[in-house]
PDB file of C-alpha atoms in Angstrom:
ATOM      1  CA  UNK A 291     162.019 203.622  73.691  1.00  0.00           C
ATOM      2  CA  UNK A 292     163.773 200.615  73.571  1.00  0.00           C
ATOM      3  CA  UNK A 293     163.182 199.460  77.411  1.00  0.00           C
ATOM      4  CA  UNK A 294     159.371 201.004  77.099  1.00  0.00           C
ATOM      5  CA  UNK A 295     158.968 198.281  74.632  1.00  0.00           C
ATOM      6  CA  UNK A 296     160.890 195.653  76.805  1.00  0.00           C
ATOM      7  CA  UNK A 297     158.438 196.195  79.411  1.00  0.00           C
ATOM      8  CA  UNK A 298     155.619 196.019  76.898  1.00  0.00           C
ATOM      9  CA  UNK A 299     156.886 192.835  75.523  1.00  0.00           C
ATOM     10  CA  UNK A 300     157.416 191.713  79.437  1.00  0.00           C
ATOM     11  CA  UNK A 301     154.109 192.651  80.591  1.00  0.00           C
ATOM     12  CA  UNK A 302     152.503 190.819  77.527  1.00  0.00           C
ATOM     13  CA  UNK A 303     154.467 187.182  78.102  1.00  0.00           C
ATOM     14  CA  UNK A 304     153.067 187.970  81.538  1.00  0.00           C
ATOM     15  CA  UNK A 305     149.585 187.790  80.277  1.00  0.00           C
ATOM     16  CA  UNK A 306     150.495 184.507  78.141  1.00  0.00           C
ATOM     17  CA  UNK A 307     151.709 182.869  80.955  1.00  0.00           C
ATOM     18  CA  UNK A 308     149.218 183.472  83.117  1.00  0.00           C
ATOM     19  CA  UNK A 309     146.351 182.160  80.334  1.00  0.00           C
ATOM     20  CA  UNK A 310     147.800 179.060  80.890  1.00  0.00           C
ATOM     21  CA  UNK A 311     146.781 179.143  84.208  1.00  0.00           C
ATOM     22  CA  UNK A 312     143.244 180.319  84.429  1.00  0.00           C
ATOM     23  CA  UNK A 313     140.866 178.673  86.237  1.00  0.00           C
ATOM     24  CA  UNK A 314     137.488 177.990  83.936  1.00  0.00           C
ATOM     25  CA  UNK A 315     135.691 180.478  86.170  1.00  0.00           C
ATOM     26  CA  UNK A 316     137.987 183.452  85.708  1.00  0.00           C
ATOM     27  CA  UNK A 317     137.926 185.859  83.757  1.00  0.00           C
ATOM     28  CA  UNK A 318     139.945 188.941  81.852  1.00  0.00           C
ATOM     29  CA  UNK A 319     138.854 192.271  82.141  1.00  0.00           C
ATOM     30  CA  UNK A 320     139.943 195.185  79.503  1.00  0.00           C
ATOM     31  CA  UNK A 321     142.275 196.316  82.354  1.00  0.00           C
ATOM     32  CA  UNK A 322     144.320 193.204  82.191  1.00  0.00           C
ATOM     33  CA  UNK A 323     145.156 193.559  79.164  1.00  0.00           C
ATOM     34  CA  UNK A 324     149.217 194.690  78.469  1.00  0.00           C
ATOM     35  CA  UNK A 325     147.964 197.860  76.544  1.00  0.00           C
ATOM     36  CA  UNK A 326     150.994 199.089  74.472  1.00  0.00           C
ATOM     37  CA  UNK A 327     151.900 202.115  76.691  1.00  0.00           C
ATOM     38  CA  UNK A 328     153.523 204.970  74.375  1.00  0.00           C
ATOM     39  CA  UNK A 329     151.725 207.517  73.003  1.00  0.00           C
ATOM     40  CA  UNK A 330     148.403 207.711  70.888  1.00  0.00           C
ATOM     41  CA  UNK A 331     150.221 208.458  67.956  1.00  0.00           C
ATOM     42  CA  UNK A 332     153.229 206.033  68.606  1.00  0.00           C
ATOM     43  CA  UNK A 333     151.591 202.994  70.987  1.00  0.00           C
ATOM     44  CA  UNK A 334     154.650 200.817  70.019  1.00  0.00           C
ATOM     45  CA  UNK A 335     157.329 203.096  71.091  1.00  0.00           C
ATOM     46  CA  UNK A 336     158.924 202.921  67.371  1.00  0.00           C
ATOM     47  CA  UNK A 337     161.524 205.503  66.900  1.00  0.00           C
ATOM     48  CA  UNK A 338     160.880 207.169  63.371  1.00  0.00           C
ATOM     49  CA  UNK A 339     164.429 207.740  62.607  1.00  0.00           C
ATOM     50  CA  UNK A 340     165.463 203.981  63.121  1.00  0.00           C
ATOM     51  CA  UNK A 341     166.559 201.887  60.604  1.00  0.00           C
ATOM     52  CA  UNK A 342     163.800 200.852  57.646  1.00  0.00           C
ATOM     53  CA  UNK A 343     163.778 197.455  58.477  1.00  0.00           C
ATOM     54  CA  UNK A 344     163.740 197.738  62.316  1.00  0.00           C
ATOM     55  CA  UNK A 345     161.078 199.852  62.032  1.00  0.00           C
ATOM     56  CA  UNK A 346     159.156 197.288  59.535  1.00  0.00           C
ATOM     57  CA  UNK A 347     159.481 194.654  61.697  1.00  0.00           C
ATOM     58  CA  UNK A 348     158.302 196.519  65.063  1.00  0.00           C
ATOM     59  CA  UNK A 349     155.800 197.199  63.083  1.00  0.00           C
ATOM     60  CA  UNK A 350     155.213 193.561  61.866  1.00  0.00           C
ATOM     61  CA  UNK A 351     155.398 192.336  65.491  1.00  0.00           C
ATOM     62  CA  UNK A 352     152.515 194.636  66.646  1.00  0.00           C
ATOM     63  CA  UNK A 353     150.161 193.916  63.764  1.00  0.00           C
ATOM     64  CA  UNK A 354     150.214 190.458  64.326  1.00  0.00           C
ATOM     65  CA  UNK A 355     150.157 191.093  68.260  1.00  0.00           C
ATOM     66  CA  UNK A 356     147.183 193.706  67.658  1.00  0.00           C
ATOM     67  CA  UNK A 357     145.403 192.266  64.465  1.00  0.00           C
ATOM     68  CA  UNK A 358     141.593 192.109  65.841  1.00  0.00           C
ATOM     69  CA  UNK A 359     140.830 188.765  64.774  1.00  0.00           C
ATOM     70  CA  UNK A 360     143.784 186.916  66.214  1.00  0.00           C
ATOM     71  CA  UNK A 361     143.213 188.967  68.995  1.00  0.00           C
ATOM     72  CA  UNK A 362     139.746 187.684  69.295  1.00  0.00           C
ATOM     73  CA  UNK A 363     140.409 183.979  68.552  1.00  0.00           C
ATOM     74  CA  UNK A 364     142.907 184.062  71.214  1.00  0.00           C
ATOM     75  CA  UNK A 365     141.109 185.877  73.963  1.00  0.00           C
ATOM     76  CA  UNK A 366     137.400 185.576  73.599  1.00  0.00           C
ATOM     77  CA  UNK A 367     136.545 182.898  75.445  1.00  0.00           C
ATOM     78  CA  UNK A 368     138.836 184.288  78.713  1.00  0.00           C
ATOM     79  CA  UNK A 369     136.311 187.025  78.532  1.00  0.00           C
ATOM     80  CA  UNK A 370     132.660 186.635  80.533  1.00  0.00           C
ATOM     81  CA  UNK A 371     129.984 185.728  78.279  1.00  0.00           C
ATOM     82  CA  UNK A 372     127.329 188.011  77.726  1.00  0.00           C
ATOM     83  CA  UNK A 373     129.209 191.184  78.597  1.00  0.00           C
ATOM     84  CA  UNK A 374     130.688 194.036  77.263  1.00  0.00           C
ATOM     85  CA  UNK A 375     134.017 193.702  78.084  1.00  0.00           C
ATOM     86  CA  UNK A 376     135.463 192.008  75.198  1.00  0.00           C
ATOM     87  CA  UNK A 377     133.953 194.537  72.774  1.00  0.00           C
ATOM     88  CA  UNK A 378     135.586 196.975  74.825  1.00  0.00           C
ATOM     89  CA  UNK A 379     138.772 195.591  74.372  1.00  0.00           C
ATOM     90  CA  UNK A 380     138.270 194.599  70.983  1.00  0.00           C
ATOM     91  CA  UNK A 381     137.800 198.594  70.203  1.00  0.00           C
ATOM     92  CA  UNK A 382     140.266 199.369  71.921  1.00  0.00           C
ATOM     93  CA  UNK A 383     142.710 196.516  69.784  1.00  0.00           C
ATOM     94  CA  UNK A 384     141.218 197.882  66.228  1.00  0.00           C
ATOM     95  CA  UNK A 385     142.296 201.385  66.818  1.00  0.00           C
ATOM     96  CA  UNK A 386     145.444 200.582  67.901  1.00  0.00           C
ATOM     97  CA  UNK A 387     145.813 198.208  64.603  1.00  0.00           C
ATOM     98  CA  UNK A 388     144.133 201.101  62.292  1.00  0.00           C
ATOM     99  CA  UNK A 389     147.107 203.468  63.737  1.00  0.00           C
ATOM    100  CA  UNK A 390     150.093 200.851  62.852  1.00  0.00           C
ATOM    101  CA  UNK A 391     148.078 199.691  59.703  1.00  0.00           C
ATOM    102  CA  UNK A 392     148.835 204.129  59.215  1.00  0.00           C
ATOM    103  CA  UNK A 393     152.249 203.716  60.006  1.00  0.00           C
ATOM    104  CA  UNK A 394     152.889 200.797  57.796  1.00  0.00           C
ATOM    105  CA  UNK A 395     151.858 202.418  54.805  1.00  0.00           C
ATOM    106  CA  UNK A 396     153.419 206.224  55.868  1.00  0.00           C
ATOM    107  CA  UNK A 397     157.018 203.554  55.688  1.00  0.00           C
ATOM    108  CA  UNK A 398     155.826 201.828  52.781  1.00  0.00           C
ATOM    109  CA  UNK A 399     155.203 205.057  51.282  1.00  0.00           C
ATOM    110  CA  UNK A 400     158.006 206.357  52.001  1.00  0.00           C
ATOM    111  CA  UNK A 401     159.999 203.723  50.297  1.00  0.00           C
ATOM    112  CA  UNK A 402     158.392 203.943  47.225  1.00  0.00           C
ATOM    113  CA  UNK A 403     159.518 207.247  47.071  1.00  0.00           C
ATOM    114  CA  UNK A 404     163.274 206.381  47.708  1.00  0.00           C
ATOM    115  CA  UNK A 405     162.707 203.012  45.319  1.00  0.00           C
ATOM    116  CA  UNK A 406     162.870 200.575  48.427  1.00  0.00           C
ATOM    117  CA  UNK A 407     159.272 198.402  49.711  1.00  0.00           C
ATOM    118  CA  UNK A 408     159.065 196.212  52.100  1.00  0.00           C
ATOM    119  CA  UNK A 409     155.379 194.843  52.523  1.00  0.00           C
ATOM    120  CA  UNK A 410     154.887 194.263  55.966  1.00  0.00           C
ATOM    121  CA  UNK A 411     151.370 192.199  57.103  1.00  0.00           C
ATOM    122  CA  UNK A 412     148.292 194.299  57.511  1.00  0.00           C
ATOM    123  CA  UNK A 413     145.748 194.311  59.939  1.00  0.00           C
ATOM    124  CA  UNK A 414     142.409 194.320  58.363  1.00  0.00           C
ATOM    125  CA  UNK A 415     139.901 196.407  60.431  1.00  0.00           C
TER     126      UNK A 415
END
């Protein structure tokens, strides 16, 4: 799990980097995008069993990664105008934030039960 999210994290700095150097006329398709790549119930590759706060802040990291409005302040305008490939992706970024925003309060919840919270940032959707 561990190097599945390394790769993640790879392939997304990968993306950043190469934002920097798009030309005005290109453009991002949903396909460029560094989709997390574990499964549809665990997108992040967080192992269940780990630590609280590792967990929480995996968790942290991809809400504020996968929170729909910072994604769409920060990619928007590297998508074509007029299409319907942003609200593709955009879809595609709320589920994944609905799932961890699930996640984040199954730990939370768990927590309470054992007396321990940790409030970790949630993605409104």
């Amino acid at each position: 799990r561990a190097s599945a999210r390394a790769l993640d994290d790879r392939r997304w700095r990968a993306l950043e980097e190469r934002l920097g150097r798009l030309a005005a006329k290109e453009h991002l398709k949903p396909h460029d995008i560094p989709w997390p790549s574990g499964p549809p119930e665990n997108p992040l590759h967080i192992d269940p069993g780990g630590h609280p706060a590792v967990v929480r802040s995996q968790l942290r990291a991809g809400l504020l990664r996968w929170h729909p409005d910072k994604f769409a302040q920060r990619f928007a305008n590297f998508f074509p105008t007029g299409g319907t490939e942003f609200e593709s992706a955009l879809v595609r970024v709320k589920a994944i934030a609905q799932l961890l925003n699930r996640l984040n309060a199954e730990l939370n919840s768990a927590g309470r039960r054992s007396g321990s919270t940790v409030e970790t940032p949630r993605a409104d959707t």
